[in-house]
Amino acid sequence: MVRRLFICSAADSASVNIRDALIASAEWDDTDGILYHDDTAMITIPEMHIYADNVDDIAVKKGVDAEEMIFLSRHRSSSGIPTLTVHPIGNFHDADLGGRPRTLVKAAPRTMTGILKGLASSDTKGFGVSFEVTHHGPWVNVPSAFVEIGSDETQWNNRAAANIIADALLNKEDNDHISAIGIGGGHYAPRFTEVALKYKVNIGHMIPEYAFANSDDEDVARMVREAAEKSCTKTAYVHKRSMKGAVAKRITDVVISCGLETISSADLDVIRE
């Protein structure tokens, strides 16, 4: 079995840029259009990857049965701020950008956190580095993550940014830290990014405050249970300072009712250089 499968979308210029950087950074063998390097494979699909549901099944039919998938992608933001992002995939509610409604894809906490650390430890050439919370498709049945160049076409075609991502992907370090889901905060998850970079913890699915702002306790519990299940953890980091006190207590109570342990940075060991 291939350990990791990189998915490039020919319809995404940033994805192609990252693919080309990967090809230039290592020796790859081409077998029937599939590239192989050590325990990693890479394929290019014609469509936008966020809509490529069941692309893992397509890969299996091509002889690639991967343990994890990493989608190479662009990130779009009206801010235009140069940013390199990593995030899990799935939808807490509607599926406006691919995938299935109210369904999460298996996360890869150790891999996502390892990539984030690799990006942050390099000379990022003016690019910020952050997690994004769980959002968009496609639907696949393999632990997956997106790694992205943002935030507009200028950055998508930036070769230095693609090289940074290629290096982080090819030289990712694994660890045996605990995994946790993140709950609270905004879309760019600055607190979960900070925690993952500073403490011995791997972050899986992240539920932002806007995802549960209009949800009752039953719906919050649904999101929490699936986020934990799809991250293979029973631990949650609740970013209480991002919420009003009453909201933080309510969410914490729901998390505990789901059988999860809640942690804060005080419960985590600091990473020593």
Short mmCIF file of N, CA and C in Angstrom, two decimals, residues 11-18 73-77 83 127 148-159 161-162:
data_model
loop_
_atom_site.label_atom_id
_atom_site.label_comp_id
_atom_site.label_asym_id
_atom_site.label_seq_id
_atom_site.Cartn_x
_atom_site.Cartn_y
_atom_site.Cartn_z
N ALA A 11 -7.03 21.82 -13.10
CA ALA A 11 -7.85 23.03 -13.21
C ALA A 11 -7.44 24.10 -12.21
N ASP A 12 -6.45 23.82 -11.39
CA ASP A 12 -6.04 24.70 -10.30
C ASP A 12 -4.56 25.05 -10.50
N SER A 13 -4.26 26.31 -10.81
CA SER A 13 -2.88 26.69 -11.13
C SER A 13 -1.95 26.51 -9.93
N ALA A 14 -2.44 26.76 -8.72
CA ALA A 14 -1.60 26.56 -7.54
C ALA A 14 -1.29 25.07 -7.35
N SER A 15 -2.28 24.23 -7.60
CA SER A 15 -2.08 22.79 -7.49
C SER A 15 -1.00 22.32 -8.46
N VAL A 16 -1.07 22.78 -9.68
CA VAL A 16 -0.07 22.43 -10.69
C VAL A 16 1.29 22.97 -10.29
N ASN A 17 1.32 24.17 -9.74
CA ASN A 17 2.57 24.79 -9.29
C ASN A 17 3.22 23.94 -8.19
N ILE A 18 2.43 23.47 -7.23
CA ILE A 18 2.97 22.62 -6.16
C ILE A 18 3.43 21.29 -6.72
N SER A 73 -3.54 22.52 -3.48
CA SER A 73 -4.64 23.41 -3.82
C SER A 73 -4.28 24.88 -3.71
N ARG A 74 -5.15 25.69 -4.29
CA ARG A 74 -5.12 27.13 -4.08
C ARG A 74 -6.04 27.47 -2.91
N HIS A 75 -5.80 28.62 -2.33
CA HIS A 75 -6.69 29.18 -1.31
C HIS A 75 -7.09 30.56 -1.77
N ARG A 76 -8.39 30.82 -1.77
CA ARG A 76 -8.88 32.11 -2.24
C ARG A 76 -9.42 32.93 -1.07
N SER A 77 -8.97 34.18 -1.00
CA SER A 77 -9.47 35.10 0.02
C SER A 77 -9.49 36.50 -0.56
N THR A 83 -0.69 33.55 2.14
CA THR A 83 -0.85 32.61 3.23
C THR A 83 -0.72 31.18 2.73
N PHE A 127 5.04 34.78 3.44
CA PHE A 127 3.75 34.11 3.55
C PHE A 127 3.46 33.79 5.01
N GLU A 148 -2.49 24.43 0.90
CA GLU A 148 -2.89 25.43 -0.07
C GLU A 148 -1.96 26.64 -0.11
N ILE A 149 -1.91 27.25 -1.29
CA ILE A 149 -1.27 28.56 -1.48
C ILE A 149 -2.36 29.60 -1.63
N GLY A 150 -2.30 30.67 -0.85
CA GLY A 150 -3.28 31.74 -0.97
C GLY A 150 -2.61 33.10 -0.98
N SER A 151 -3.33 34.14 -1.44
CA SER A 151 -4.78 34.08 -1.44
C SER A 151 -5.37 34.50 -2.79
N ASP A 152 -4.53 34.79 -3.79
CA ASP A 152 -5.04 35.14 -5.11
C ASP A 152 -4.08 34.62 -6.17
N GLU A 153 -4.39 34.95 -7.43
CA GLU A 153 -3.64 34.36 -8.54
C GLU A 153 -2.15 34.69 -8.49
N THR A 154 -1.81 35.85 -7.98
CA THR A 154 -0.40 36.22 -7.87
C THR A 154 0.35 35.21 -7.02
N GLN A 155 -0.24 34.86 -5.87
CA GLN A 155 0.40 33.90 -4.99
C GLN A 155 0.30 32.47 -5.52
N TRP A 156 -0.81 32.13 -6.17
CA TRP A 156 -0.98 30.77 -6.66
C TRP A 156 0.16 30.35 -7.59
N ASN A 157 0.67 31.31 -8.33
CA ASN A 157 1.74 31.02 -9.29
C ASN A 157 3.13 31.34 -8.74
N ASN A 158 3.22 31.59 -7.46
CA ASN A 158 4.50 31.91 -6.82
C ASN A 158 5.30 30.62 -6.62
N ARG A 159 6.39 30.50 -7.32
CA ARG A 159 7.18 29.26 -7.27
C ARG A 159 7.84 29.07 -5.91
N ALA A 161 6.62 29.84 -3.01
CA ALA A 161 5.60 29.27 -2.13
C ALA A 161 5.42 27.78 -2.40
N ALA A 162 5.38 27.42 -3.66
CA ALA A 162 5.24 26.01 -4.03
C ALA A 162 6.43 25.19 -3.53
#
